[in-house]
């Protein structure tokens, strides 16, 4: 057990629903163990600029149900430099901070890992990203809410698609990861899913449209956004060209996927890992992400959490193929 008396807490990278529930859990657990909490606004950028303030149990009242992050979030180019990290460290020392809880995704943990190798500052991380693309946790905070938002939206698209006999190409978030597209594709009864991991080419989709059932009145194709912006429009263009008789439309769901009230699953996940984060710092953990694997708290070094790309379950793609006949 370490004698840690004051910790810093921040959110970083893309916001995700459930970050507030995690903030609340960390602050309340720290209070439980008589540890002071300093809130750091705007991630690493705010750390460098000294945007810090004390948080007590009351400061996190009535936030468990709110989307976004009350601590704000940012992307910081300066923290990627040694000078930037030195400024950040100086601020932490100035405020008497002895350990950090970082809530974010793989970029946040890459920064934390580098920082932890340069300075004697224990950092633990909570997986806060809608992408679910971290190794060492079955689910990330925000993913469950995001996929529920997606299926709500796609159900609505399905109503209009069905009424007009249309084919909809629906683009969801996930630049490097198709996990949102994969699950929501199954849940919304999609014809096909196009994701970066499998490099599923458009020919497979064309084949499906060519040889699939012709009497369906609506069709949904789920596409992960991928590296190229407007990828769904390009797919839509090619489908229109090859199947001019389909009434093809493109819908980009965009930022609605990040917002909204966190689901029960996300609130509970955030609360569990939030409590574990403070206990981990007390127990001397550092440079680790805290997740839940098989319903148990799991510690994964930042290096592994980011490096090992989450495997796509090939059965999921097979399920789409079987169920869309
Ligand atoms: P999400 O997955 O939701 O996008 P993220 O944590 O991956 O979240 P990023 O923007 O990739 O979001 O990273 C957040 C911040 O982490 C960056 O703005 C930067 O300040 C810091 N960071 C990322 N990579 C590095 C690095 N190599 N060295 C130092 N800091 C880094």
CSV table of C-alpha atoms and ligand atoms in Angstrom, one decimal:
chain,number,residue,atom,x,y,z
A,1,UNK,CA,0.0,0.0,0.0
A,2,UNK,CA,1.4,3.4,-1.0
A,3,UNK,CA,0.8,6.6,0.9
A,4,UNK,CA,-0.8,8.4,-2.1
A,5,UNK,CA,-2.6,11.5,-0.9
A,6,UNK,CA,-3.5,13.4,-4.0
A,7,UNK,CA,-4.3,12.3,-7.5
A,8,UNK,CA,-5.0,14.0,-10.8
A,9,UNK,CA,-7.9,13.0,-13.1
A,10,UNK,CA,-8.5,13.8,-16.7
A,11,UNK,CA,-10.3,12.7,-19.9
A,12,UNK,CA,-8.5,12.8,-23.2
A,13,UNK,CA,-9.1,12.0,-26.9
A,14,UNK,CA,-12.6,11.5,-28.2
A,15,UNK,CA,-15.4,11.9,-25.7
A,16,UNK,CA,-17.5,8.9,-24.9
A,17,UNK,CA,-20.8,8.4,-23.0
A,18,UNK,CA,-20.0,7.1,-19.5
A,19,UNK,CA,-16.9,9.2,-19.0
A,20,UNK,CA,-18.8,11.2,-16.4
A,21,UNK,CA,-19.8,8.1,-14.6
A,22,UNK,CA,-16.1,7.1,-14.5
A,23,UNK,CA,-15.2,10.6,-13.2
A,24,UNK,CA,-17.8,10.3,-10.5
A,25,UNK,CA,-16.6,6.9,-9.4
A,26,UNK,CA,-12.9,8.0,-9.2
A,27,UNK,CA,-13.7,11.1,-7.2
A,28,UNK,CA,-16.1,9.3,-4.8
A,29,UNK,CA,-13.7,6.4,-4.3
A,30,UNK,CA,-10.8,8.7,-3.6
A,31,UNK,CA,-13.0,10.5,-1.0
A,32,UNK,CA,-13.7,7.1,0.5
A,33,UNK,CA,-10.0,6.4,0.9
A,34,UNK,CA,-9.2,10.0,2.1
A,35,UNK,CA,-7.3,10.9,-1.1
A,36,UNK,CA,-7.7,14.4,-2.6
A,37,UNK,CA,-8.6,14.7,-6.3
A,38,UNK,CA,-7.5,17.4,-8.7
A,39,UNK,CA,-9.6,17.6,-11.9
A,40,UNK,CA,-7.5,18.5,-15.0
A,41,UNK,CA,-9.5,20.1,-17.8
A,42,UNK,CA,-8.9,19.4,-21.5
A,43,UNK,CA,-6.7,16.4,-21.2
A,44,UNK,CA,-3.0,16.7,-21.7
A,45,UNK,CA,-3.4,20.2,-23.1
A,46,UNK,CA,-4.9,21.4,-19.8
A,47,UNK,CA,-2.3,19.5,-17.9
A,48,UNK,CA,0.4,21.5,-19.7
A,49,UNK,CA,-1.5,24.8,-19.1
A,50,UNK,CA,-2.2,24.0,-15.4
A,51,UNK,CA,-6.0,24.0,-15.9
A,52,UNK,CA,-6.5,22.2,-12.5
A,53,UNK,CA,-9.1,22.5,-9.7
A,54,UNK,CA,-10.0,20.5,-6.6
A,55,UNK,CA,-12.9,18.1,-6.9
A,56,UNK,CA,-14.9,16.9,-3.9
A,57,UNK,CA,-17.7,14.3,-3.7
A,58,UNK,CA,-20.3,17.0,-4.3
A,59,UNK,CA,-18.7,18.2,-7.5
A,60,UNK,CA,-19.7,15.0,-9.3
A,61,UNK,CA,-23.3,15.0,-8.1
A,62,UNK,CA,-25.9,14.4,-10.8
A,63,UNK,CA,-23.5,13.6,-13.6
A,64,UNK,CA,-23.7,9.8,-13.8
A,65,UNK,CA,-26.5,10.1,-16.4
A,66,UNK,CA,-24.9,12.7,-18.5
A,67,UNK,CA,-23.1,12.2,-21.8
A,68,UNK,CA,-19.8,13.9,-22.7
A,69,UNK,CA,-17.3,14.8,-20.1
A,70,UNK,CA,-17.5,17.5,-17.4
A,71,UNK,CA,-13.7,17.7,-17.5
A,72,UNK,CA,-13.7,18.5,-21.2
A,73,UNK,CA,-11.4,16.7,-23.5
A,74,UNK,CA,-8.8,17.7,-26.1
A,75,UNK,CA,-6.1,16.5,-28.4
A,76,UNK,CA,-2.7,17.9,-27.6
A,77,UNK,CA,0.1,18.0,-30.1
A,78,UNK,CA,2.4,19.6,-27.5
A,79,UNK,CA,2.2,16.6,-25.2
A,80,UNK,CA,3.8,14.6,-28.1
A,81,UNK,CA,7.0,16.5,-27.5
A,82,UNK,CA,9.5,16.1,-24.7
A,83,UNK,CA,9.2,19.8,-23.9
A,84,UNK,CA,5.4,19.5,-23.6
A,85,UNK,CA,5.6,16.5,-21.3
A,86,UNK,CA,8.2,18.4,-19.1
A,87,UNK,CA,5.8,21.3,-18.7
A,88,UNK,CA,3.0,18.9,-17.8
A,89,UNK,CA,5.2,17.2,-15.2
A,90,UNK,CA,6.1,20.5,-13.7
A,91,UNK,CA,2.4,21.4,-13.3
A,92,UNK,CA,1.7,18.1,-11.6
A,93,UNK,CA,4.5,18.6,-9.1
A,94,UNK,CA,3.4,22.2,-8.5
A,95,UNK,CA,-0.1,21.0,-7.6
A,96,UNK,CA,1.2,18.2,-5.4
A,97,UNK,CA,-0.2,15.4,-7.6
A,98,UNK,CA,1.3,11.9,-6.8
A,99,UNK,CA,-0.6,9.8,-9.3
A,100,UNK,CA,-2.9,10.1,-12.3
A,101,UNK,CA,-6.1,8.5,-13.6
A,102,UNK,CA,-6.4,8.9,-17.4
A,103,UNK,CA,-9.7,8.2,-19.1
A,104,UNK,CA,-9.3,7.8,-22.9
A,105,UNK,CA,-8.4,5.6,-25.8
A,106,UNK,CA,-5.2,4.2,-27.3
A,107,UNK,CA,-3.6,7.6,-28.1
A,108,UNK,CA,-4.2,8.7,-24.4
A,109,UNK,CA,-2.5,5.5,-23.2
A,110,UNK,CA,0.4,5.8,-25.6
A,111,UNK,CA,1.0,9.3,-24.2
A,112,UNK,CA,0.7,8.0,-20.6
A,113,UNK,CA,3.1,5.1,-21.3
A,114,UNK,CA,5.8,7.5,-22.7
A,115,UNK,CA,5.2,9.9,-19.8
A,116,UNK,CA,5.4,7.1,-17.3
A,117,UNK,CA,8.8,6.0,-18.7
A,118,UNK,CA,10.2,9.5,-18.5
A,119,UNK,CA,8.9,10.6,-15.0
A,120,UNK,CA,8.3,9.0,-11.7
A,121,UNK,CA,4.5,9.5,-11.9
A,122,UNK,CA,2.2,6.4,-11.5
A,123,UNK,CA,-0.5,6.5,-14.2
A,124,UNK,CA,-3.5,4.1,-14.5
A,125,UNK,CA,-6.0,4.3,-17.4
A,126,UNK,CA,-9.7,3.7,-17.8
A,127,UNK,CA,-10.8,2.6,-21.3
A,128,UNK,CA,-13.0,5.5,-22.5
A,129,UNK,CA,-13.8,5.3,-26.2
A,130,UNK,CA,-16.8,4.4,-28.2
A,131,UNK,CA,-14.6,2.3,-30.5
A,132,UNK,CA,-14.1,-0.7,-28.2
A,133,UNK,CA,-10.7,-1.1,-29.8
A,134,UNK,CA,-8.5,-1.7,-26.7
A,135,UNK,CA,-7.0,-5.0,-25.8
A,136,UNK,CA,-7.5,-5.9,-22.1
A,137,UNK,CA,-11.2,-5.2,-21.7
A,138,UNK,CA,-14.2,-6.9,-23.1
A,139,UNK,CA,-15.9,-3.6,-23.6
A,140,UNK,CA,-14.8,0.1,-23.4
A,141,UNK,CA,-16.8,2.8,-21.7
A,142,UNK,CA,-19.1,4.4,-24.3
A,143,UNK,CA,-19.3,1.5,-26.8
A,144,UNK,CA,-22.6,0.1,-25.5
A,145,UNK,CA,-24.3,3.5,-25.6
A,146,UNK,CA,-22.9,4.2,-29.1
A,147,UNK,CA,-24.1,0.9,-30.6
A,148,UNK,CA,-27.6,1.4,-29.1
A,149,UNK,CA,-27.7,4.9,-30.6
A,150,UNK,CA,-26.7,3.4,-33.9
A,151,UNK,CA,-29.4,0.8,-33.9
A,152,UNK,CA,-32.1,3.3,-32.9
A,153,UNK,CA,-31.1,5.4,-35.9
A,154,UNK,CA,-30.9,2.5,-38.3
A,155,UNK,CA,-34.3,1.3,-37.2
A,156,UNK,CA,-35.6,4.7,-38.2
A,157,UNK,CA,-33.8,4.5,-41.5
A,158,UNK,CA,-35.2,1.0,-42.0
A,159,UNK,CA,-38.8,2.4,-41.8
A,160,UNK,CA,-38.2,4.8,-44.6
A,161,UNK,CA,-36.1,2.2,-46.6
A,162,UNK,CA,-39.0,-0.3,-46.3
A,163,UNK,CA,-41.6,2.2,-47.4
A,164,UNK,CA,-39.7,3.3,-50.5
A,165,UNK,CA,-38.0,0.0,-51.3
A,166,UNK,CA,-34.6,1.6,-50.9
A,167,UNK,CA,-31.1,0.4,-50.3
A,168,UNK,CA,-29.3,2.4,-47.6
A,169,UNK,CA,-25.5,2.5,-47.2
A,170,UNK,CA,-25.1,3.6,-43.5
A,171,UNK,CA,-21.8,4.8,-42.4
A,172,UNK,CA,-20.9,4.5,-38.7
A,173,UNK,CA,-17.8,5.6,-36.7
A,174,UNK,CA,-14.7,3.5,-36.5
A,175,UNK,CA,-11.7,4.8,-38.5
A,176,UNK,CA,-9.5,1.8,-37.7
A,177,UNK,CA,-12.0,-0.5,-36.2
A,178,UNK,CA,-15.1,-2.1,-37.5
A,179,UNK,CA,-16.5,-3.2,-34.1
A,180,UNK,CA,-19.3,-0.7,-34.1
A,181,UNK,CA,-20.3,-1.7,-37.7
A,182,UNK,CA,-20.1,-5.4,-36.9
A,183,UNK,CA,-22.4,-5.5,-33.9
A,184,UNK,CA,-24.9,-2.9,-35.1
A,185,UNK,CA,-24.9,-4.7,-38.5
A,186,UNK,CA,-26.1,-7.9,-36.9
A,187,UNK,CA,-28.5,-6.1,-34.6
A,188,UNK,CA,-30.2,-4.1,-37.4
A,189,UNK,CA,-30.4,-7.0,-39.8
A,190,UNK,CA,-27.9,-5.6,-42.4
A,191,UNK,CA,-27.4,-7.3,-45.8
A,192,UNK,CA,-23.6,-6.8,-45.6
A,193,UNK,CA,-21.0,-5.1,-43.4
A,194,UNK,CA,-17.9,-3.4,-44.7
A,195,UNK,CA,-15.1,-3.0,-42.2
A,196,UNK,CA,-11.4,-2.0,-42.3
A,197,UNK,CA,-10.1,-5.2,-40.5
A,198,UNK,CA,-11.2,-7.7,-43.1
A,199,UNK,CA,-10.5,-5.4,-46.0
A,200,UNK,CA,-13.8,-6.7,-47.3
A,201,UNK,CA,-13.9,-5.3,-50.8
A,202,UNK,CA,-16.8,-3.9,-52.5
A,203,UNK,CA,-16.9,-7.0,-54.9
A,204,UNK,CA,-18.2,-9.1,-52.0
A,205,UNK,CA,-21.0,-6.6,-51.5
A,206,UNK,CA,-21.8,-6.6,-55.2
A,207,UNK,CA,-21.8,-10.3,-55.2
A,208,UNK,CA,-24.2,-10.3,-52.3
A,209,UNK,CA,-26.5,-7.8,-54.0
A,210,UNK,CA,-26.3,-9.8,-57.3
A,211,UNK,CA,-27.0,-13.2,-55.8
A,212,UNK,CA,-29.0,-12.4,-52.7
A,213,UNK,CA,-32.8,-12.5,-52.5
A,214,UNK,CA,-34.4,-10.1,-54.9
A,215,UNK,CA,-37.8,-9.7,-53.3
A,216,UNK,CA,-36.6,-7.8,-50.2
A,217,UNK,CA,-38.1,-4.4,-50.1
A,218,UNK,CA,-35.4,-2.7,-48.0
A,219,UNK,CA,-31.7,-3.3,-47.7
A,220,UNK,CA,-29.1,-1.9,-45.3
A,221,UNK,CA,-25.4,-2.0,-45.8
A,222,UNK,CA,-23.3,-1.1,-42.8
A,223,UNK,CA,-20.0,0.6,-43.4
A,224,UNK,CA,-17.3,1.6,-40.9
A,225,UNK,CA,-16.0,5.0,-41.8
A,226,UNK,CA,-12.5,3.9,-42.6
A,227,UNK,CA,-9.5,6.1,-43.4
A,228,UNK,CA,-11.1,7.8,-46.4
A,229,UNK,CA,-13.7,10.4,-45.6
A,230,UNK,CA,-16.8,9.9,-47.7
A,231,UNK,CA,-16.1,6.2,-48.2
A,232,UNK,CA,-19.8,5.4,-47.9
A,233,UNK,CA,-20.5,7.9,-50.8
A,234,UNK,CA,-18.0,6.1,-53.0
A,235,UNK,CA,-19.6,2.8,-52.2
A,236,UNK,CA,-23.0,4.3,-52.9
A,237,UNK,CA,-21.8,5.6,-56.2
A,238,UNK,CA,-20.5,2.2,-57.3
A,239,UNK,CA,-23.6,0.4,-56.2
A,240,UNK,CA,-25.8,2.9,-58.2
A,241,UNK,CA,-23.6,2.4,-61.2
A,242,UNK,CA,-23.9,-1.4,-61.1
A,243,UNK,CA,-27.5,-1.7,-59.9
A,244,UNK,CA,-29.3,1.3,-61.4
A,245,UNK,CA,-32.6,-0.3,-60.6
A,246,UNK,CA,-31.9,0.0,-56.8
A,247,UNK,CA,-33.0,3.3,-55.2
A,248,UNK,CA,-29.7,3.7,-53.3
A,249,UNK,CA,-29.2,6.3,-50.6
A,250,UNK,CA,-26.3,7.1,-48.3
A,251,UNK,CA,-26.6,8.1,-44.6
A,252,UNK,CA,-23.7,9.1,-42.4
A,253,UNK,CA,-24.6,8.9,-38.8
A,254,UNK,CA,-21.7,11.0,-37.6
A,255,UNK,CA,-21.4,12.6,-34.2
A,256,UNK,CA,-24.8,11.6,-32.8
A,257,UNK,CA,-22.9,8.3,-32.0
A,258,UNK,CA,-20.8,10.0,-29.4
A,259,UNK,CA,-23.6,11.8,-27.5
A,260,UNK,CA,-26.5,10.9,-25.2
A,261,UNK,CA,-27.1,9.4,-21.9
A,262,UNK,CA,-24.8,6.5,-21.1
A,263,UNK,CA,-26.6,3.1,-21.0
A,264,UNK,CA,-26.9,1.1,-17.8
A,265,UNK,CA,-24.0,-1.2,-19.1
A,266,UNK,CA,-21.7,1.8,-19.6
A,267,UNK,CA,-22.6,3.4,-16.2
A,268,UNK,CA,-21.9,0.1,-14.4
A,269,UNK,CA,-18.6,-0.5,-16.3
A,270,UNK,CA,-17.4,3.0,-15.6
A,271,UNK,CA,-18.3,2.7,-11.9
A,272,UNK,CA,-16.5,-0.6,-11.5
A,273,UNK,CA,-13.3,0.4,-13.3
A,274,UNK,CA,-13.4,3.9,-11.6
A,275,UNK,CA,-13.4,2.3,-8.1
A,276,UNK,CA,-10.7,-0.1,-9.2
A,277,UNK,CA,-8.5,2.7,-10.6
A,278,UNK,CA,-8.1,4.4,-7.2
A,279,UNK,CA,-7.6,1.1,-5.4
A,280,UNK,CA,-4.9,0.2,-8.0
A,281,UNK,CA,-3.0,3.5,-7.4
A,282,UNK,CA,-3.1,2.7,-3.6
A,283,UNK,CA,-1.8,-0.8,-4.3
A,284,UNK,CA,1.1,0.6,-6.3
A,285,UNK,CA,0.0,-0.2,-9.9
A,286,UNK,CA,1.3,2.0,-12.7
A,287,UNK,CA,1.3,2.1,-16.4
A,288,UNK,CA,-1.7,-0.1,-16.7
A,289,UNK,CA,-5.2,0.0,-18.1
A,290,UNK,CA,-8.0,-1.3,-16.0
A,291,UNK,CA,-10.6,-3.1,-17.8
A,292,UNK,CA,-13.1,-6.0,-17.3
A,293,UNK,CA,-12.4,-9.4,-18.8
A,294,UNK,CA,-14.9,-12.2,-18.2
A,295,UNK,CA,-16.6,-10.0,-15.6
A,296,UNK,CA,-13.5,-9.6,-13.5
A,297,UNK,CA,-11.3,-6.5,-13.1
A,298,UNK,CA,-8.2,-7.0,-15.4
A,299,UNK,CA,-4.9,-5.0,-15.5
A,300,UNK,CA,-3.2,-4.7,-18.8
A,301,UNK,CA,0.1,-2.7,-19.4
A,302,UNK,CA,-0.6,0.3,-21.6
A,303,UNK,CA,1.8,-1.1,-24.2
A,304,UNK,CA,-0.4,-4.2,-24.7
A,305,UNK,CA,-3.7,-2.4,-24.4
A,306,UNK,CA,-2.7,-0.3,-27.4
A,307,UNK,CA,-0.5,-2.5,-29.5
A,308,UNK,CA,-2.5,-5.7,-29.8
A,309,UNK,CA,-5.2,-5.0,-32.2
A,310,UNK,CA,-8.6,-6.4,-31.1
A,311,UNK,CA,-9.5,-9.4,-33.2
A,312,UNK,CA,-12.6,-9.4,-35.2
A,313,UNK,CA,-14.8,-12.4,-34.5
A,314,UNK,CA,-15.1,-14.0,-37.9
A,315,UNK,CA,-18.3,-15.7,-36.7
A,316,UNK,CA,-20.0,-12.4,-36.6
A,317,UNK,CA,-19.5,-11.9,-40.4
A,318,UNK,CA,-20.7,-15.4,-41.0
A,319,UNK,CA,-23.8,-14.6,-38.9
A,320,UNK,CA,-24.6,-11.6,-41.1
A,321,UNK,CA,-24.2,-13.8,-44.2
A,322,UNK,CA,-26.5,-16.6,-42.8
A,323,UNK,CA,-29.2,-14.3,-41.4
A,324,UNK,CA,-29.5,-12.0,-44.4
A,325,UNK,CA,-30.6,-14.7,-46.9
B,1,LIG,P1,-10.2,7.9,-29.2
B,1,LIG,O1,-9.8,6.4,-29.4
B,1,LIG,O2,-11.5,8.1,-28.7
B,1,LIG,O3,-9.9,8.8,-30.4
B,1,LIG,P2,-7.6,8.5,-28.0
B,1,LIG,O4,-7.2,8.5,-26.6
B,1,LIG,O5,-7.1,7.4,-28.9
B,1,LIG,O6,-9.2,8.4,-28.0
B,1,LIG,P3,-6.0,10.4,-29.5
B,1,LIG,O7,-6.4,11.8,-30.0
B,1,LIG,O8,-5.4,9.5,-30.4
B,1,LIG,O9,-7.3,9.9,-28.7
B,1,LIG,O10,-5.0,10.7,-28.3
B,1,LIG,C1,-5.3,11.6,-27.2
B,1,LIG,C2,-4.1,12.4,-26.9
B,1,LIG,O11,-3.0,11.5,-26.4
B,1,LIG,C3,-3.4,13.1,-28.1
B,1,LIG,O12,-4.0,14.3,-28.4
B,1,LIG,C4,-2.0,13.4,-27.5
B,1,LIG,O13,-2.0,14.5,-26.7
B,1,LIG,C5,-1.8,12.1,-26.7
B,1,LIG,N1,-0.9,11.2,-27.5
B,1,LIG,C6,-1.3,10.4,-28.5
B,1,LIG,N2,-0.2,9.8,-29.0
B,1,LIG,C7,0.9,10.2,-28.3
B,1,LIG,C8,2.3,10.0,-28.4
B,1,LIG,N3,2.8,9.1,-29.3
B,1,LIG,N4,3.1,10.6,-27.5
B,1,LIG,C9,2.6,11.5,-26.6
B,1,LIG,N5,1.3,11.7,-26.5
B,1,LIG,C10,0.4,11.1,-27.3
